[in-house]
Coordinates of N, CA and C in Angstrom, one line a residue:
X986 N 14.0 47.3 30.2 CA 14.2 47.3 28.8 C 13.0 46.5 28.5
X987 N 12.2 47.0 27.8 CA 11.1 46.4 27.1 C 11.8 45.4 25.9
X988 N 11.7 44.2 26.1 CA 12.1 43.2 25.2 C 10.8 42.1 23.9
X989 N 9.7 42.6 24.6 CA 8.4 42.2 24.1 C 8.3 42.0 22.6
X990 N 8.7 43.3 22.0 CA 8.7 43.5 20.5 C 9.7 42.2 19.8
X991 N 10.8 41.5 20.6 CA 11.8 40.3 20.0 C 10.5 39.7 19.8
X992 N 11.0 38.8 18.8 CA 10.4 37.4 18.2 C 11.2 36.5 18.7
X993 N 11.1 35.5 19.9 CA 11.9 34.5 20.2 C 11.7 33.2 20.1
X994 N 10.2 33.2 19.2 CA 9.6 31.7 18.7 C 8.3 31.9 19.4
X995 N 7.3 30.9 19.3 CA 6.2 30.9 20.0 C 6.2 29.9 20.7
X996 N 5.6 30.0 22.2 CA 5.6 29.0 23.3 C 5.1 27.6 22.5
X997 N 3.9 28.0 21.8 CA 3.2 26.8 21.5 C 4.0 26.0 20.4
X998 N 4.9 26.9 19.5 CA 5.4 25.9 18.8 C 6.4 24.8 19.4
X999 N 6.9 25.2 20.7 CA 8.0 24.7 21.2 C 7.3 23.7 22.6
X1000 N 5.8 23.6 22.5 CA 4.9 22.5 22.8 C 4.7 21.2 22.4
X1001 N 5.1 21.9 20.4 CA 4.4 20.9 19.9 C 5.6 19.8 19.3
X1002 N 6.3 19.2 20.1 CA 7.5 18.4 19.5 C 6.8 17.1 19.6
X1003 N 7.6 16.4 18.9 CA 7.3 15.1 19.0 C 7.6 14.2 20.3
X1004 N 6.8 13.7 20.3 CA 6.7 13.1 22.2 C 7.0 11.2 22.0
X1005 N 8.1 10.8 21.9 CA 8.7 9.4 22.0 C 9.1 8.9 23.1
X1006 N 8.6 8.2 23.4 CA 9.1 7.3 24.8 C 9.1 5.5 24.6
X1007 N 10.1 5.6 25.7 CA 10.5 4.0 25.0 C 9.9 3.1 26.9
X1008 N 9.0 4.2 27.4 CA 8.6 3.5 28.5 C 6.9 3.2 28.4
X1009 N 5.9 2.5 28.7 CA 4.6 2.5 28.1 C 4.1 3.8 28.8
X1010 N 3.3 4.2 27.9 CA 2.6 5.5 28.0 C 1.1 5.5 27.1
X1011 N 0.4 6.4 27.1 CA -1.0 6.5 26.5 C -1.0 8.1 26.1
X1012 N 0.0 8.7 25.9 CA 0.1 9.9 25.5 C -1.4 9.9 24.0
X1013 N -1.6 11.2 24.2 CA -2.0 11.4 22.8 C -2.0 13.0 21.6
X1014 N -2.0 13.7 22.4 CA -1.4 15.3 21.8 C 0.4 14.9 21.7
X1015 N 0.4 15.3 20.6 CA 2.2 15.5 20.4 C 3.1 14.0 20.1
X1016 N 1.9 13.3 20.2 CA 2.2 12.1 19.6 C 2.8 11.6 18.3
X1017 N 3.7 11.0 18.3 CA 4.6 10.9 16.7 C 4.8 9.5 16.6
X1018 N 4.3 8.8 15.4 CA 3.8 7.6 15.0 C 4.7 7.2 13.9
X1019 N 6.1 6.8 14.2 CA 6.8 5.9 13.1 C 7.8 7.5 12.3
X1020 N 7.0 8.4 11.8 CA 7.9 9.7 11.3 C 7.6 10.7 12.2
X1021 N 8.6 11.5 11.8 CA 8.1 13.0 12.4 C 7.2 13.4 11.6
X1022 N 6.6 13.6 10.3 CA 5.6 13.8 9.7 C 4.1 13.4 10.4
X1023 N 4.2 12.1 10.8 CA 3.0 11.8 11.7 C 2.8 12.0 12.7
X1024 N 3.0 13.2 13.0 CA 2.8 13.6 14.1 C 1.2 14.5 14.6
X1025 N 0.4 13.8 16.1 CA -0.7 13.8 16.2 C -0.9 15.3 17.1
X1026 N -1.6 16.2 16.5 CA -1.8 17.6 17.2 C -3.2 17.6 17.9
X1027 N -4.1 16.9 17.6 CA -5.4 16.8 18.1 C -6.1 15.3 18.6
X1028 N -7.2 15.5 19.0 CA -8.1 14.1 19.3 C -8.1 13.3 18.0
X1029 N -8.8 14.3 17.4 CA -9.6 13.6 15.9 C -8.4 13.1 15.3
X1030 N -7.2 13.9 14.9 CA -6.1 13.2 14.2 C -5.8 11.5 14.7
X1031 N -5.8 11.8 16.2 CA -5.7 10.5 17.0 C -6.2 9.2 16.4
X1032 N -7.7 9.6 16.5 CA -8.8 8.8 15.9 C -8.5 8.2 14.5
X1033 N -8.0 9.4 13.8 CA -7.7 8.7 12.7 C -6.7 7.8 12.6
X1034 N -5.2 7.9 13.1 CA -4.3 7.1 13.4 C -4.8 6.3 14.0
X1035 N -5.2 6.1 14.9 CA -5.8 4.6 15.5 C -6.2 3.8 14.6
X1036 N -7.7 4.4 13.6 CA -8.1 3.3 12.8 C -7.5 2.9 11.8
X1037 N -6.3 4.0 10.9 CA -5.4 3.5 10.2 C -4.4 2.4 10.6
X1038 N -4.2 2.7 11.8 CA -3.1 1.2 12.3 C -4.2 0.3 12.5
X1039 N -5.3 0.0 12.9 CA -6.2 -1.0 12.7 C -6.6 -1.4 11.5
X1040 N -6.2 -0.5 10.3 CA -6.6 -1.3 9.0 C -5.5 -1.6 8.3
X1041 N -4.3 -1.0 8.9 CA -2.9 -1.7 8.7 C -2.7 -3.3 9.1
X1042 N -2.9 -3.3 10.4 CA -2.9 -4.5 11.3 C -4.3 -5.5 10.3
X1043 N -5.3 -5.3 10.0 CA -6.5 -5.9 8.9 C -6.0 -6.5 7.7
X1044 N -5.0 -5.4 7.1 CA -4.4 -5.2 5.7 C -3.3 -6.6 5.9
X1045 N -2.7 -6.5 6.7 CA -1.8 -7.5 7.2 C -2.4 -8.9 7.2
X1046 N -3.1 -8.8 7.7 CA -4.4 -10.5 7.4 C -4.5 -10.7 6.2
X1047 N -5.1 -9.5 5.9 CA -5.7 -9.6 4.1 C -4.4 -10.1 3.2
X1048 N -3.2 -9.8 3.5 CA -2.1 -10.2 2.5 C -1.9 -11.5 2.7
X1049 N -2.1 -12.0 4.5 CA -1.8 -13.5 3.9 C -3.0 -14.2 4.0
X1050 N -4.0 -14.0 3.5 CA -5.0 -14.4 2.7 C -4.6 -14.2 1.5
X1051 N -4.4 -13.5 0.9 CA -4.2 -13.6 -0.7 C -2.9 -14.4 -0.8
X1052 N -1.8 -14.6 0.1 CA -0.9 -15.5 0.0 C -1.3 -16.7 -0.2
X1053 N -2.0 -17.2 1.0 CA -2.5 -18.5 0.9 C -3.3 -18.9 -0.3
X1054 N -4.0 -17.7 -1.0 CA -4.9 -18.1 -2.3 C -4.2 -18.2 -3.3
X1055 N -3.3 -17.4 -3.6 CA -2.2 -17.7 -4.8 C -1.5 -19.0 -4.6
X1056 N -0.8 -19.1 -3.4 CA -0.4 -20.4 -3.1 C -1.5 -21.3 -3.8
X1057 N -2.5 -21.7 -3.2 CA -3.2 -22.9 -3.6 C -3.3 -23.0 -5.2
X1058 N -3.8 -21.8 -5.6 CA -4.1 -21.4 -7.4 C -2.9 -21.4 -7.9
X1059 N -1.3 -21.8 -7.6 CA -0.5 -21.8 -8.5 C -0.5 -23.7 -7.9
X1060 N -0.5 -24.1 -6.9 CA -0.2 -25.1 -6.7 C -1.4 -26.1 -7.7
X1061 N -2.6 -25.8 -7.7 CA -3.7 -26.4 -8.4 C -3.1 -26.2 -10.3
X1062 N -2.4 -25.1 -10.5 CA -1.8 -25.4 -11.7 C -0.9 -26.1 -12.4
X1063 N -0.1 -26.4 -11.0 CA 1.2 -27.2 -11.1 C 0.3 -29.0 -11.2
X1064 N -0.6 -29.0 -10.4 CA -1.3 -30.2 -10.3 C -1.8 -30.5 -11.8
X1065 N -2.5 -29.4 -12.3 CA -3.3 -29.7 -13.5 C -2.5 -29.7 -14.8
X1066 N -1.4 -29.4 -14.4 CA 0.0 -29.6 -15.6 C 0.7 -30.7 -15.7
X1067 N 0.4 -31.3 -14.9 CA 1.0 -32.7 -14.5 C 2.6 -32.9 -14.0
X1068 N 2.6 -31.7 -13.0 CA 3.8 -31.4 -12.4 C 3.8 -32.0 -10.5
X1069 N 2.7 -32.2 -10.6 CA 2.3 -32.8 -9.1 C 1.6 -33.7 -8.6
X1070 N 1.0 -34.0 -7.6 CA 0.1 -35.3 -7.4 C -1.0 -34.3 -6.9
X1071 N -2.0 -35.0 -7.2 CA -3.4 -34.9 -6.8 C -3.7 -35.1 -5.3
X1072 N -3.1 -36.0 -4.8 CA -2.9 -36.4 -3.3 C -1.4 -36.3 -2.9
X1073 N -1.1 -36.1 -1.9 CA -0.2 -35.6 -1.1 C -0.3 -36.4 -0.1
X1074 N 0.5 -37.6 -0.1 CA 0.2 -38.6 1.1 C 1.6 -38.7 2.1
X1075 N 1.4 -39.0 3.4 CA 2.8 -39.1 3.6 C 3.3 -38.0 3.7
X1076 N 2.9 -36.8 3.8 CA 3.7 -35.5 4.1 C 3.2 -34.5 4.9
X1077 N 4.1 -33.9 5.6 CA 3.8 -32.5 6.4 C 5.0 -31.6 6.1
X1078 N 4.6 -30.3 6.8 CA 5.0 -29.2 6.9 C 6.6 -30.1 7.0
X1079 N 6.9 -30.6 7.8 CA 8.7 -30.6 7.9 C 9.0 -31.8 7.5
X1080 N 8.2 -32.6 6.6 CA 9.1 -34.0 6.0 C 8.6 -35.0 5.7
X1081 N 8.9 -36.2 5.1 CA 8.2 -37.0 4.6 C 8.2 -38.1 5.9
X1082 N 7.1 -38.7 6.0 CA 7.0 -40.0 6.9 C 7.3 -41.0 6.3
X1083 N 8.1 -41.9 7.1 CA 8.6 -42.9 6.6 C 8.5 -44.2 7.5
X1084 N 8.2 -45.5 7.2 CA 8.3 -46.4 8.5 C 9.4 -47.4 8.3
X1085 N 10.1 -47.1 9.2 CA 11.8 -47.8 9.0 C 11.7 -48.9 10.3
X1086 N 12.2 -49.8 9.9 CA 12.4 -50.8 10.5 C 14.0 -50.7 11.2
X1087 N 14.2 -50.7 12.6 CA 15.4 -50.7 13.1 C 15.4 -52.0 14.6
X1088 N 16.6 -52.1 14.4 CA 16.3 -53.4 15.3 C 15.1 -54.3 15.7
X1089 N 14.7 -54.7 14.5 CA 13.4 -55.4 14.4 C 12.1 -54.6 15.0
X1090 N 12.1 -53.5 15.2 CA 10.9 -52.8 15.4 C 10.8 -51.5 14.3
X1091 N 9.2 -51.4 14.3 CA 9.1 -50.5 13.3 C 9.1 -49.1 14.0
X1092 N 9.2 -48.1 13.2 CA 9.4 -47.0 14.0 C 9.0 -45.5 12.9
X1093 N 7.8 -45.2 13.3 CA 7.4 -44.1 11.9 C 8.5 -42.8 12.4
X1094 N 9.6 -42.7 11.3 CA 10.4 -41.4 11.6 C 10.1 -40.5 10.3
X1095 N 10.4 -39.3 10.8 CA 10.0 -38.2 10.2 C 11.8 -37.6 9.4
X1096 N 11.6 -38.0 7.6 CA 12.6 -37.8 6.9 C 12.8 -36.2 6.6
X1097 N 14.2 -36.3 6.9 CA 13.9 -34.4 6.6 C 14.5 -34.5 5.0
X1098 N 13.0 -34.5 3.9 CA 13.3 -34.4 2.7 C 12.9 -33.3 1.8
X1099 N 12.6 -32.1 2.8 CA 11.8 -31.2 2.4 C 12.6 -29.9 1.4
X1100 N 14.1 -30.1 1.3 CA 14.7 -29.4 0.4 C 14.9 -29.9 -0.6
X1101 N 14.6 -31.7 -0.8 CA 14.8 -32.3 -2.1 C 13.3 -32.3 -2.8
X1102 N 12.2 -32.0 -2.2 CA 10.6 -32.3 -2.5 C 10.8 -31.5 -3.1
X1103 N 9.4 -31.1 -3.8 CA 8.7 -29.9 -4.4 C 8.9 -29.7 -5.6
X1104 N 8.2 -28.8 -6.3 CA 8.2 -28.9 -7.7 C 8.7 -27.3 -8.0
X1105 N 9.4 -27.2 -8.6 CA 10.1 -25.9 -9.2 C 9.0 -25.0 -9.4
X1106 N 8.7 -23.7 -9.0 CA 7.4 -22.9 -9.1 C 7.8 -22.0 -10.3
X1107 N 7.2 -21.7 -11.6 CA 7.4 -20.8 -12.7 C 8.0 -19.5 -12.3
X1108 N 8.9 -18.6 -13.4 CA 9.2 -17.8 -13.0 C 8.1 -16.7 -12.5
X1109 N 7.1 -16.5 -13.1 CA 6.5 -15.3 -12.8 C 5.5 -15.6 -11.3
X1110 N 5.2 -16.8 -11.4 CA 4.5 -16.9 -10.4 C 5.4 -17.1 -9.2
X1111 N 6.7 -17.0 -9.3 CA 7.6 -17.0 -8.1 C 7.9 -15.4 -7.7
X1112 N 7.7 -14.5 -9.0 CA 7.6 -13.1 -8.6 C 6.8 -12.9 -7.5
X1113 N 5.5 -13.4 -8.3 CA 4.4 -12.7 -7.3 C 4.4 -13.0 -6.0
X1114 N 4.6 -14.3 -6.1 CA 4.9 -14.8 -4.3 C 6.2 -13.9 -3.6
X1115 N 7.3 -13.8 -4.1 CA 7.9 -12.9 -3.3 C 7.5 -11.7 -3.3
X1116 N 6.9 -11.3 -4.0 CA 6.3 -9.7 -4.0 C 5.3 -9.5 -3.1
X1117 N 4.3 -10.7 -2.8 CA 2.9 -10.4 -1.6 C 3.8 -10.7 -0.6
X1118 N 5.1 -11.6 -0.2 CA 5.9 -12.0 0.9 C 6.9 -11.0 1.4
X1119 N 7.2 -9.9 0.3 CA 8.0 -8.6 0.7 C 6.7 -7.8 1.2
X1120 N 5.8 -7.6 0.6 CA 4.6 -6.4 1.1 C 4.1 -6.8 2.5
X1121 N 3.8 -8.1 2.5 CA 3.7 -8.6 4.3 C 4.9 -8.1 5.2
X1122 N 5.9 -8.8 4.6 CA 7.4 -8.4 5.9 C 7.4 -7.0 5.9
X1123 N 7.0 -5.8 5.0 CA 6.9 -4.7 4.9 C 6.0 -4.3 6.1
X1124 N 5.0 -4.6 6.1 CA 3.8 -4.1 7.1 C 3.6 -4.6 8.3
X1125 N 4.5 -6.2 8.3 CA 5.1 -6.3 9.9 C 5.6 -5.9 10.5
X1126 N 6.7 -5.2 9.8 CA 7.8 -4.8 10.3 C 7.3 -3.2 10.8
X1127 N 6.7 -2.5 9.9 CA 5.7 -1.4 10.1 C 4.7 -1.3 11.4
X1128 N 4.1 -2.7 11.5 CA 3.2 -2.6 12.7 C 4.4 -3.1 14.0
X1129 N 5.3 -3.2 13.5 CA 6.3 -3.5 14.9 C 6.3 -2.1 15.6
X1130 N 7.2 -1.4 14.4 CA 7.5 -0.4 15.0 C 6.7 1.0 15.6
X1131 N 5.2 0.7 15.2 CA 4.3 1.3 15.9 C 3.9 0.7 17.4
X1132 N 4.2 -0.5 17.5 CA 4.1 -1.2 18.7 C 5.3 -0.6 19.5
X1133 N 6.3 -0.4 18.9 CA 7.5 0.3 19.8 C 7.0 1.8 20.3
X1134 N 6.2 2.2 19.9 CA 6.0 3.7 20.4 C 5.6 3.3 22.2
X1135 N 5.3 2.3 22.2 CA 5.2 1.9 23.6 C 3.8 2.5 24.1
X1136 N 3.2 3.1 23.0 CA 1.6 3.8 23.3 C 0.7 2.8 23.6
X1137 N 0.0 2.7 24.9 CA -0.9 1.8 25.0 C -2.2 1.9 24.0
X1138 N -2.7 3.0 23.7 CA -4.0 2.9 22.2 C -3.0 2.4 21.1
X1139 N -1.9 2.8 20.8 CA -1.8 2.6 19.1 C -1.2 0.3 19.4
X1140 N -0.6 0.3 20.4 CA -0.6 -1.3 20.6 C -2.1 -1.9 20.7
X1141 N -3.3 -0.9 21.5 CA -4.5 -2.1 20.7 C -4.9 -1.8 19.6
X1142 N -4.5 -0.3 19.0 CA -4.9 -0.4 17.7 C -4.7 -1.4 16.9
X1143 N -3.1 -1.8 17.0 CA -2.5 -2.7 16.0 C -3.4 -4.4 16.8
X1144 N -3.6 -4.6 18.0 CA -3.8 -5.8 18.4 C -4.9 -5.7 17.7
X1145 N -6.4 -5.2 17.9 CA -7.5 -5.2 17.3 C -7.8 -5.4 16.0
X1146 N -6.8 -4.5 15.2 CA -6.4 -4.7 13.5 C -6.3 -6.3 13.2
X1147 N -5.7 -6.4 14.0 CA -5.3 -8.1 13.6 C -6.0 -8.8 13.8
X1148 N -6.8 -8.6 14.8 CA -7.7 -9.7 15.5 C -9.3 -9.6 14.7
X1149 N -9.4 -8.3 14.1 CA -10.5 -8.4 13.2 C -9.9 -8.7 11.8
X1150 N -8.8 -8.7 11.4 CA -8.0 -9.1 9.6 C -8.5 -10.4 9.9
X1151 N -8.1 -11.5 11.0 CA -8.0 -12.6 11.6 C -9.6 -13.2 11.2
X1152 N -10.1 -12.6 11.9 CA -11.9 -12.6 12.0 C -12.1 -12.7 10.3
X1153 N -11.8 -11.7 10.1 CA -12.7 -11.3 8.6 C -12.1 -12.6 7.3
X1154 N -10.8 -12.6 8.0 CA -9.9 -13.5 6.3 C -9.7 -14.7 6.7
X1155 N -9.9 -15.5 7.8 CA -9.8 -16.5 8.6 C -10.6 -17.4 8.7
X1156 N -12.1 -17.3 8.5 CA -13.1 -17.9 8.3 C -13.0 -19.6 8.1
X1157 N -12.1 -19.7 7.6 CA -12.1 -21.1 6.5 C -10.7 -21.9 7.4
X1158 N -11.1 -23.1 7.4 CA -10.0 -24.2 7.5 C -10.1 -25.4 7.5
X1159 N -9.2 -25.8 7.1 CA -8.7 -27.2 6.6 C -8.2 -27.7 7.7
X1160 N -9.4 -28.8 8.2 CA -8.6 -29.6 9.8 C -8.3 -30.6 9.3
X1161 N -7.8 -31.1 8.3 CA -7.0 -32.5 8.1 C -5.5 -31.6 8.0
X1162 N -4.9 -30.2 7.0 CA -4.0 -29.8 7.5 C -3.9 -29.3 8.9
X1163 N -4.8 -29.0 9.7 CA -4.0 -28.7 10.8 C -4.0 -30.0 11.7
X1164 N -4.7 -30.9 11.5 CA -4.4 -32.2 12.3 C -3.2 -32.9 11.7
X1165 N -2.8 -32.4 10.5 CA -1.4 -33.2 9.5 C -0.3 -32.4 10.1
X1166 N -0.7 -30.9 10.4 CA 0.8 -30.4 10.7 C 1.4 -29.4 9.9
X1167 N 0.2 -29.6 8.8 CA 0.6 -28.2 7.3 C 0.3 -27.0 7.2
X1168 N -0.6 -26.6 8.7 CA -1.2 -25.5 9.0 C -0.1 -24.1 9.5
X1169 N 0.1 -23.5 8.8 CA 1.2 -22.4 9.0 C 0.5 -21.7 10.3
X1170 N 0.9 -21.7 11.2 CA 0.3 -20.7 12.5 C 0.7 -19.5 12.5
X1171 N 1.8 -19.2 11.6 CA 2.5 -17.8 12.0 C 1.3 -16.6 12.0
X1172 N 1.3 -15.9 12.8 CA 0.6 -14.8 13.3 C 1.3 -13.3 12.8
X1173 N 0.6 -12.3 13.6 CA 1.0 -11.1 13.1 C 2.8 -11.1 13.7
X1174 N 3.6 -11.1 13.1 CA 5.1 -10.5 14.1 C 6.0 -10.2 12.6
X1175 N 7.3 -10.1 13.1 CA 8.2 -9.0 12.4 C 8.3 -9.8 11.5
X1176 N 8.5 -10.9 11.4 CA 9.1 -12.0 10.2 C 8.7 -13.5 9.9

């Protein structure tokens, strides 16, 4: 009996499933990136996706740069409004440094006063800082999900994008902040 007239679906449609692997892979065609809708059907789509992921990695570094510039601007505004000091001496990112005499010996101790120190940031500045922080957390988690495809090419796109972004937006350094321990060294990470 001839059943060729029955439509049982195309074999091509069966071959176009999302391919996800929990093992290292270098698949290109039928790779799905984070969403079922981000389904790679061709090499051209894969190249576009590779570039988009690089742009996301670069964008994450841009967000970090914007956060630093916004924090600097807010700090300047606080100082200019008389709420801060022009020079913060004797402090690090972990607390304040104090010279303490104990048992007749002078010792340099790190006092944990970070929670009590600082100036309250105005409401709208806090909203802006929180929004930028939330956006950077979202992008970093999204890139973590891309990384978890275990696709070597997509991992490379993530790393290249972050490196390019760091090169573009990390071109300035405050040596005093680095040597004083006040520089944030958090790179691209989940949180």
